[in-house]
Tab-separated table of C-alpha atoms in Angstrom:
chain	number	residue	atom	x	y	z
G	1	MET	CA	0.869	47.225	-7.548
G	2	LYS	CA	4.589	46.492	-7.447
G	3	ILE	CA	7.701	48.375	-6.407
G	4	THR	CA	9.796	48.998	-9.509
G	5	GLU	CA	12.503	51.399	-8.362
G	6	VAL	CA	14.468	52.015	-5.150
G	7	SER	CA	17.036	54.775	-4.727
G	8	ALA	CA	19.076	55.717	-1.668
G	9	ILE	CA	20.713	59.133	-1.486
G	10	PRO	CA	23.069	59.970	1.391
G	11	ILE	CA	22.998	63.653	2.284
G	12	SER	CA	24.951	65.908	4.624
G	13	ILE	CA	22.514	68.363	6.198
G	14	PRO	CA	24.118	71.376	7.942
G	15	LEU	CA	23.505	72.218	11.595
G	16	THR	CA	23.427	75.745	12.981
G	17	ALA	CA	26.300	74.997	15.393
G	18	LEU	CA	28.426	72.120	16.755
G	19	CYS	CA	26.356	70.383	19.429
G	20	ARG	CA	28.314	68.935	22.361
G	21	MET	CA	27.369	65.794	24.296
G	22	GLY	CA	28.896	63.487	26.846
G	23	HIS	CA	30.116	61.172	24.097
G	24	GLY	CA	31.484	63.794	21.712
G	25	VAL	CA	30.681	66.624	19.339
G	26	MET	CA	28.272	66.647	16.395
G	27	PRO	CA	30.529	68.214	13.718
G	28	GLY	CA	28.212	70.867	12.340
G	29	ARG	CA	26.334	68.501	10.045
G	30	LYS	CA	24.282	65.321	10.134
G	31	ILE	CA	24.350	62.466	7.653
G	32	ARG	CA	21.024	60.968	6.658
G	33	THR	CA	20.021	58.668	3.802
G	34	ILE	CA	16.922	59.625	1.845
G	35	LEU	CA	15.028	56.621	0.464
G	36	GLN	CA	12.798	56.932	-2.592
G	37	VAL	CA	10.505	54.069	-3.616
G	38	LYS	CA	8.504	54.082	-6.871
G	39	THR	CA	5.720	51.783	-8.050
G	40	ASP	CA	4.629	50.532	-11.462
G	41	ASP	CA	1.577	52.786	-11.464
G	42	GLY	CA	3.359	56.044	-10.745
G	43	TYR	CA	3.303	56.438	-6.967
G	44	THR	CA	6.401	57.554	-5.037
G	45	GLY	CA	7.030	57.132	-1.326
G	46	PHE	CA	9.827	58.513	0.828
G	47	GLY	CA	11.714	57.237	3.855
G	48	GLU	CA	14.782	58.245	5.810
G	49	VAL	CA	17.458	56.592	7.924
G	50	GLU	CA	20.401	57.833	9.971
G	51	GLY	CA	23.892	57.715	8.469
G	52	ASN	CA	24.906	56.520	5.014
G	53	LYS	CA	22.963	53.299	4.535
G	54	ALA	CA	22.994	53.400	0.723
G	55	ASP	CA	25.060	50.215	0.330
G	56	SER	CA	22.813	48.261	2.692
G	57	ILE	CA	19.677	49.545	0.982
G	58	ASN	CA	21.064	48.640	-2.436
G	59	PHE	CA	21.860	45.152	-1.162
G	60	MET	CA	18.255	44.794	0.015
G	61	LYS	CA	16.771	45.793	-3.354
G	62	LYS	CA	16.555	42.107	-4.284
G	63	TRP	CA	13.861	41.694	-1.637
G	64	VAL	CA	12.065	44.950	-2.375
G	65	LEU	CA	11.810	45.178	-6.153
G	66	GLY	CA	8.585	43.530	-7.276
G	67	HIS	CA	7.140	43.689	-3.755
G	68	ASP	CA	3.597	44.929	-3.122
G	69	PRO	CA	3.857	48.108	-0.965
G	70	PHE	CA	0.727	47.055	0.911
G	71	GLN	CA	2.472	43.886	2.131
G	72	ILE	CA	4.693	45.523	4.743
G	73	GLU	CA	4.899	42.638	7.203
G	74	LYS	CA	6.248	40.199	4.612
G	75	LEU	CA	9.041	42.624	3.823
G	76	ARG	CA	9.871	42.999	7.525
G	77	TRP	CA	10.646	39.299	7.752
G	78	LYS	CA	12.974	39.589	4.770
G	79	ILE	CA	14.864	42.686	5.924
G	80	ALA	CA	14.645	42.696	9.720
G	81	ALA	CA	13.521	39.290	10.941
G	82	PRO	CA	13.227	39.524	14.753
G	83	VAL	CA	15.811	36.832	15.467
G	84	TYR	CA	19.223	37.170	17.058
G	85	SER	CA	21.556	39.355	15.027
G	86	ASN	CA	24.386	41.724	15.855
G	87	GLU	CA	23.010	43.963	13.124
G	88	GLN	CA	19.433	43.981	14.427
G	89	ILE	CA	19.177	47.712	15.184
G	90	ALA	CA	20.673	48.698	11.825
G	91	GLN	CA	18.327	46.304	10.036
G	92	GLU	CA	15.331	47.671	11.940
G	93	GLU	CA	16.273	51.246	11.024
G	94	ILE	CA	16.620	50.398	7.336
G	95	PHE	CA	13.350	48.500	7.367
G	96	ALA	CA	11.729	51.494	9.078
G	97	ALA	CA	12.785	53.703	6.163
G	98	PHE	CA	11.134	51.268	3.760
G	99	GLU	CA	8.041	51.149	5.958
G	100	PHE	CA	7.794	54.960	5.969
G	101	ALA	CA	7.975	54.935	2.167
G	102	MET	CA	5.438	52.124	1.788
G	103	LEU	CA	2.992	53.785	4.177
G	104	ASP	CA	3.559	57.023	2.260
G	105	ILE	CA	2.557	55.187	-0.924
G	106	GLN	CA	-0.433	53.524	0.721
G	107	GLY	CA	-1.691	56.864	1.981
G	108	LYS	CA	-1.318	58.448	-1.454
G	109	VAL	CA	-3.192	55.552	-3.091
G	110	LEU	CA	-6.020	55.753	-0.549
G	111	GLY	CA	-6.011	59.532	-0.171
G	112	ARG	CA	-5.498	59.246	3.592
G	113	PRO	CA	-2.739	60.402	5.990
G	114	VAL	CA	-0.430	57.788	7.478
G	115	HIS	CA	-1.886	58.126	10.968
G	116	ASP	CA	-5.214	56.881	9.593
G	117	LEU	CA	-3.470	53.698	8.452
G	118	VAL	CA	-2.173	52.838	11.940
G	119	GLY	CA	-5.170	53.596	14.123
G	120	GLY	CA	-6.009	57.251	13.560
G	121	LYS	CA	-4.941	60.415	15.307
G	122	MET	CA	-5.897	61.264	18.879
G	123	ARG	CA	-4.771	64.911	18.611
G	124	ASP	CA	-4.373	67.595	15.989
G	125	LYS	CA	-1.008	68.866	17.264
G	126	VAL	CA	2.045	67.171	18.776
G	127	SER	CA	4.096	68.858	21.502
G	128	PHE	CA	7.886	69.091	21.270
G	129	THR	CA	10.833	69.856	23.533
G	130	ALA	CA	13.404	72.629	23.255
G	131	TYR	CA	16.607	70.594	23.006
G	132	LEU	CA	19.381	72.570	24.712
G	133	PHE	CA	23.034	71.821	23.954
G	134	PHE	CA	26.283	73.383	25.013
G	135	ARG	CA	27.666	74.257	21.571
G	136	TYR	CA	30.788	75.298	19.762
G	137	ALA	CA	30.050	78.295	17.576
G	138	LYS	CA	29.519	78.118	13.813
G	139	ASN	CA	29.027	81.235	11.705
G	140	GLY	CA	28.156	83.256	14.777
G	141	GLU	CA	25.568	80.775	16.089
G	142	GLY	CA	26.055	78.870	19.348
G	143	GLY	CA	29.132	79.076	21.541
G	144	GLU	CA	27.433	78.265	24.852
G	145	SER	CA	29.925	77.013	27.445
G	146	THR	CA	28.473	78.257	30.767
G	147	PRO	CA	25.165	77.737	32.574
G	148	GLN	CA	24.120	81.335	31.954
G	149	GLU	CA	24.866	81.081	28.244
G	150	LEU	CA	22.800	77.908	28.102
G	151	VAL	CA	19.907	79.806	29.686
G	152	GLU	CA	20.207	82.444	26.965
G	153	GLU	CA	19.951	79.675	24.355
G	154	ALA	CA	16.789	78.482	26.071
G	155	LYS	CA	15.336	81.997	26.059
G	156	SER	CA	15.950	82.236	22.326
G	157	PHE	CA	14.252	78.913	21.563
G	158	VAL	CA	11.273	79.713	23.768
G	159	SER	CA	10.915	83.154	22.189
G	160	LYS	CA	11.104	81.785	18.625
G	161	HIS	CA	9.134	78.576	18.995
G	162	GLY	CA	7.077	78.809	22.192
G	163	PHE	CA	8.363	75.585	23.736
G	164	GLN	CA	6.768	74.566	27.030
G	165	THR	CA	9.345	71.865	27.838
G	166	LEU	CA	13.133	72.261	28.051
G	167	LYS	CA	15.684	69.465	27.805
G	168	LEU	CA	19.308	69.891	28.841
G	169	LYS	CA	21.856	67.683	27.099
G	170	ALA	CA	24.049	67.211	30.153
G	171	GLY	CA	27.283	65.259	30.652
G	172	VAL	CA	29.657	67.644	28.866
G	173	PHE	CA	31.100	69.244	32.007
G	174	ASN	CA	31.449	68.244	35.640
G	175	PRO	CA	28.008	67.217	36.957
G	176	GLU	CA	27.942	70.209	39.305
G	177	VAL	CA	27.841	72.449	36.223
G	178	ASP	CA	24.686	70.649	35.135
G	179	VAL	CA	23.157	71.140	38.573
G	180	GLU	CA	23.861	74.867	38.336
G	181	THR	CA	22.431	74.974	34.815
G	182	ILE	CA	19.230	73.299	35.984
G	183	ARG	CA	19.014	75.731	38.907
G	184	LEU	CA	19.228	78.715	36.555
G	185	LEU	CA	16.771	77.188	34.094
G	186	ARG	CA	14.254	76.626	36.876
G	187	LYS	CA	14.769	80.167	38.193
G	188	THR	CA	14.315	81.631	34.713
G	189	PHE	CA	11.439	79.386	33.650
G	190	PRO	CA	9.422	78.583	36.789
G	191	GLU	CA	6.415	77.427	34.754
G	192	LYS	CA	8.219	75.218	32.215
G	193	LYS	CA	8.804	71.489	32.358
G	194	ILE	CA	12.516	70.661	32.572
G	195	ARG	CA	14.316	67.379	31.915
G	196	LEU	CA	17.962	66.398	31.480
G	197	ASP	CA	19.961	63.710	29.703
G	198	PRO	CA	23.657	63.074	30.549
G	199	ASN	CA	23.943	60.324	27.899
G	200	ALA	CA	24.946	57.709	30.490
G	201	VAL	CA	28.369	59.216	31.267
G	202	TRP	CA	27.829	59.205	35.041
G	203	SER	CA	28.234	56.231	37.348
G	204	PRO	CA	25.177	55.006	39.261
G	205	GLU	CA	26.652	56.521	42.432
G	206	THR	CA	27.140	59.923	40.796
G	207	SER	CA	23.692	59.675	39.225
G	208	ILE	CA	22.118	59.097	42.647
G	209	LYS	CA	24.125	61.882	44.285
G	210	ILE	CA	23.300	64.409	41.535
G	211	GLY	CA	19.715	63.211	41.298
G	212	LYS	CA	19.200	63.961	44.991
G	213	LYS	CA	20.435	67.511	44.396
G	214	LEU	CA	18.071	67.917	41.462
G	215	GLU	CA	14.923	66.766	43.254
G	216	LYS	CA	14.096	70.248	44.539
G	217	TYR	CA	13.975	71.659	40.994
G	218	ASP	CA	10.855	69.743	39.963
G	219	ILE	CA	12.507	67.764	37.157
G	220	GLU	CA	10.084	66.208	34.698
G	221	TYR	CA	12.347	63.214	34.139
G	222	TYR	CA	15.945	62.058	34.470
G	223	GLU	CA	17.060	60.398	31.229
G	224	ASP	CA	19.921	57.887	31.124
G	225	PRO	CA	22.222	59.384	33.758
G	226	CYS	CA	24.118	56.071	33.818
G	227	PHE	CA	24.555	53.007	31.654
G	228	GLY	CA	23.007	49.574	32.026
G	229	ILE	CA	19.768	48.089	33.273
G	230	GLU	CA	21.118	47.362	36.773
G	231	GLY	CA	22.580	50.852	37.092
G	232	MET	CA	19.377	52.563	36.017
G	233	ALA	CA	17.369	50.357	38.366
G	234	LYS	CA	19.526	51.569	41.283
G	235	VAL	CA	18.918	55.193	40.311
G	236	THR	CA	15.181	54.645	39.891
G	237	ARG	CA	14.950	53.162	43.376
G	238	LYS	CA	16.997	55.882	45.077
G	239	VAL	CA	16.057	59.144	43.339
G	240	ASN	CA	12.661	60.787	43.627
G	241	ILE	CA	12.523	61.860	39.986
G	242	PRO	CA	10.915	59.794	37.208
G	243	THR	CA	13.591	58.075	35.114
G	244	CYS	CA	13.616	57.648	31.357
G	245	THR	CA	15.740	55.761	28.848
G	246	ASN	CA	16.757	55.931	25.246
G	247	ILE	CA	19.786	53.677	25.804
G	248	ILE	CA	18.857	50.566	27.780
G	249	VAL	CA	15.747	49.989	25.649
G	250	ARG	CA	16.701	50.102	21.980
G	251	THR	CA	14.633	47.142	20.736
G	252	PHE	CA	11.651	45.131	21.937
G	253	LYS	CA	14.058	42.465	23.214
G	254	ASP	CA	15.302	44.893	25.867
G	255	LEU	CA	11.870	45.377	27.414
G	256	PRO	CA	11.396	42.208	29.531
G	257	ALA	CA	14.414	42.751	31.783
G	258	VAL	CA	13.754	46.476	32.114
G	259	ILE	CA	10.136	45.856	33.084
G	260	ARG	CA	11.005	42.999	35.442
G	261	LEU	CA	13.615	45.078	37.311
G	262	LYS	CA	11.497	48.258	37.206
G	263	ALA	CA	14.597	49.952	35.850
G	264	VAL	CA	12.876	53.061	34.466
G	265	ASP	CA	9.541	54.843	34.532
G	266	ILE	CA	9.454	56.172	30.959
G	267	ILE	CA	10.526	54.660	27.630
G	268	HIS	CA	11.744	56.666	24.668
G	269	SER	CA	9.920	55.492	21.604
G	270	ASP	CA	11.578	55.783	18.191
G	271	PRO	CA	9.925	54.739	14.926
G	272	HIS	CA	13.410	54.313	13.430
G	273	ARG	CA	15.118	52.080	15.992
G	274	PHE	CA	12.060	50.013	16.835
G	275	GLY	CA	11.431	49.234	13.179
G	276	GLY	CA	8.798	51.609	11.906
G	277	ILE	CA	5.670	53.513	12.760
G	278	ARG	CA	3.629	50.346	13.227
G	279	ALA	CA	6.197	49.002	15.694
G	280	ALA	CA	6.205	52.275	17.609
G	281	VAL	CA	2.417	52.038	17.883
G	282	GLN	CA	2.866	48.522	19.288
G	283	LEU	CA	5.371	49.877	21.813
G	284	SER	CA	2.760	52.394	22.931
G	285	LYS	CA	0.392	49.532	23.747
G	286	ILE	CA	3.079	47.734	25.767
G	287	CYS	CA	3.753	50.914	27.727
G	288	GLU	CA	0.034	51.227	28.389
G	289	VAL	CA	-0.182	47.660	29.726
G	290	PHE	CA	2.809	48.048	32.066
G	291	ASN	CA	2.008	51.618	33.176
G	292	LEU	CA	5.150	53.014	31.592
G	293	GLY	CA	5.274	56.541	30.309
G	294	GLN	CA	6.586	57.223	26.838
G	295	SER	CA	8.330	60.049	25.086
G	296	MET	CA	10.305	59.945	21.816
G	297	HIS	CA	13.938	60.136	20.744
G	298	SER	CA	15.216	62.566	18.117
G	299	GLY	CA	18.413	62.295	16.056
G	300	PHE	CA	18.783	65.405	13.872
G	301	GLU	CA	16.310	64.064	11.336
G	302	THR	CA	14.984	65.931	8.296
G	303	GLY	CA	11.298	66.549	7.673
G	304	ILE	CA	10.635	63.065	6.272
G	305	SER	CA	11.482	61.334	9.528
G	306	LEU	CA	9.949	64.149	11.547
G	307	ALA	CA	6.670	63.562	9.712
G	308	ALA	CA	6.863	59.860	10.629
G	309	MET	CA	7.460	60.814	14.257
G	310	ILE	CA	4.493	63.182	14.279
G	311	HIS	CA	2.147	60.596	12.763
G	312	THR	CA	3.323	58.110	15.413
G	313	ALA	CA	2.845	60.440	18.387
G	314	ALA	CA	-0.545	61.537	17.064
G	315	THR	CA	-1.863	57.996	17.634
G	316	TRP	CA	-0.925	57.846	21.321
G	317	PRO	CA	-3.903	57.808	23.717
G	318	SER	CA	-2.390	60.826	25.499
G	319	GLN	CA	0.798	62.858	25.327
G	320	PRO	CA	1.885	63.823	28.833
G	321	TYR	CA	5.509	64.203	27.672
G	322	ALA	CA	6.556	66.455	24.817
G	323	ILE	CA	8.662	64.471	22.370
G	324	ASP	CA	12.257	65.372	21.618
G	325	SER	CA	13.155	67.380	18.558
G	326	THR	CA	16.536	68.443	17.247
G	327	TYR	CA	14.802	69.930	14.195
G	328	GLU	CA	15.444	73.464	15.445
G	329	HIS	CA	19.183	72.768	15.181
G	330	LEU	CA	19.032	72.100	11.437
G	331	GLU	CA	20.199	74.937	9.233
G	332	ASP	CA	17.865	73.819	6.452
G	333	ASP	CA	15.495	71.033	5.460
G	334	ILE	CA	14.673	69.141	2.273
G	335	LEU	CA	10.930	69.821	2.381
G	336	VAL	CA	9.223	72.290	0.073
G	337	LYS	CA	7.379	73.530	3.160
G	338	PRO	CA	9.459	72.838	6.290
G	339	PHE	CA	7.686	72.265	9.584
G	340	HIS	CA	7.203	75.183	11.967
G	341	PHE	CA	6.664	75.204	15.732
G	342	GLU	CA	3.829	77.209	17.240
G	343	GLU	CA	3.685	77.255	21.031
G	344	GLY	CA	6.090	74.322	20.948
G	345	GLN	CA	3.745	72.227	18.810
G	346	ILE	CA	3.540	71.050	15.207
G	347	GLU	CA	0.246	70.384	13.490
G	348	VAL	CA	-0.269	66.767	12.433
G	349	PRO	CA	-0.023	66.518	8.605
G	350	SER	CA	-3.397	65.935	7.008
G	351	GLY	CA	-2.350	65.317	3.408
G	352	PRO	CA	-2.166	61.839	1.892
G	353	GLY	CA	0.693	59.616	3.030
G	354	LEU	CA	3.307	61.334	5.162
G	355	GLY	CA	1.813	64.625	4.040
G	356	VAL	CA	5.106	66.254	3.025
G	357	GLU	CA	6.530	67.326	-0.337
G	358	ILE	CA	10.229	66.801	-1.019
G	359	ASP	CA	12.356	69.544	-2.547
G	360	GLN	CA	14.461	67.482	-4.940
G	361	GLY	CA	16.722	70.445	-5.603
G	362	LYS	CA	17.729	70.574	-1.953
G	363	VAL	CA	18.203	66.823	-1.857
G	364	GLN	CA	20.719	67.185	-4.662
G	365	ILE	CA	22.457	70.122	-2.967
G	366	TYR	CA	23.008	68.130	0.235
G	367	ALA	CA	23.843	64.956	-1.691
G	368	GLU	CA	26.655	66.908	-3.354
G	369	ALA	CA	27.682	68.179	0.080
G	370	TYR	CA	28.014	64.580	1.257
G	371	LYS	CA	30.145	63.705	-1.751
G	372	ARG	CA	32.479	66.604	-0.910
G	373	GLU	CA	32.570	66.152	2.861
G	374	GLY	CA	32.260	62.388	3.186
G	375	PRO	CA	31.335	60.502	6.358
G	376	PHE	CA	32.480	61.233	9.856
G	377	LEU	CA	33.465	58.123	11.760
G	378	SER	CA	33.814	59.484	15.280
G	379	TRP	CA	32.493	62.263	17.474
G	380	GLU	CA	35.906	63.605	18.393
G	381	ASP	CA	36.182	67.048	19.957
G	382	PRO	CA	38.075	69.331	17.538
G	383	ARG	CA	39.110	71.689	20.349
G	384	GLN	CA	40.331	68.964	22.696
G	385	PRO	CA	42.563	66.624	20.637
G	386	GLU	CA	43.343	64.427	23.665
G	387	TRP	CA	39.667	63.984	24.570
G	388	HIS	CA	38.097	60.553	24.141
G	389	GLN	CA	34.900	58.867	25.217
G	390	LEU	CA	34.606	57.403	28.708
G	391	SER	CA	31.657	55.845	30.486
G	392	PRO	CA	31.411	56.555	33.293
G	393	ARG	CA	33.359	59.789	33.127
G	394	TRP	CA	32.193	60.927	36.575
C-alpha cells in the first residue's frame, strides 16, 4: 500500500460570535487546513491542522507520496525530526495532520477505530468543558461584556449541552472583573467544576494576589495566569489551587524543566502540538510517571480534529479533568453527522478509522469562504483600534 495523492484545503469556518481573550479577538471565523490522503488501493484518510498550512503540506509531498501509511514513524523523522528547530511546533502540527490521516486509513483497512490502534479505549464517552468567553456579538449571538452576562452564557451552554465543568477565558478585563465573574459562576453553579485561564496576561505577583482571592471558590485549576516556567512555579508554590499549563509546555522538550521546578500540577495535552495521537498517548504515560494531571487544549477545531482528540482521551487510564472544547462556538462543521454533547460528553466513535464522514460539499463552501476572506494575521480588537497585546497587562 502506497500513498498516491495528498491534497490540502484551507477553509474558513464561521464562529457564532467574536470570542475575546487576553491576547486579542477571534474575528468571527477560524482558519483550518483539511488534509486528504489517498492510497493506491482506494482508501482515503483525513487530517486537520490550524491555520493555512497548504504551502507547507505541498512542500512535504515529496516525502509522503509513495510512503506506506502503516509506516508512521519513518514519516515523522522526515517531517518533524525531534531536533532543534525554530519551526518545531509547526512541523509537529503538520505531521500530526498526516498521522491522523494515516491512522484513519489504517483503521479503515483493518476495520477498527483509531483508539484500538494506540492502546484501546478505557471509556465509552469523553467529558468536555463549557468554554466561556466574553464575546462581541455577531448576528444576535454573544455580546457578553459583564460578569452577569457571562453567567447567562454559561446557563445557556449548560442547558443545551449538559456540561458539568465550566471554563472562564479570563484576562480580557481587569482581574477583579474575573474574580467577580468566578464568584457569580460559583453562586449560580454550586455543584459544577470551575476553572479559569487568563492566557498569561497577568504578572506572577498579580497571579498570586488574584489566586489567593479565588481559593475560596473551589477552583478546579488555574491555567496559565502568567508567562514563563519560573513565573508559574512561583504561583504554584504560593496559591492553594492546582495549576495547569497550555503555554509553558508546548513540546516534549519543555517537560524536563517544568517537572524539575514543579512549575505546574496539570499539563494540557494536545494531539496537534505534540505531534499526533501516538505522541499524546506517550505524554499521558509521562504524566502518569511524574504524578501530573492532564487535560487537553482546544483551538476551534472541526470534527476531524475533534475526533482525534476524543480517540486520544479515550485511551487515558482515567479522566478526572474534562477536556476543553471550543466546538460549541462553531457555527457549522464539515462532518455529515456533527458531534453532539449529551450531559457534557461525546460518545467515542466506534467506526473504522477516525469514525467520521466528511461532507465534501461543506468543505468546498468553506474553502470558497477562505478564498474570499483570506487569512487574518493578527488578533486585533476591531472596537479598540489602539489596543495591542501586552504581557503582563496587569
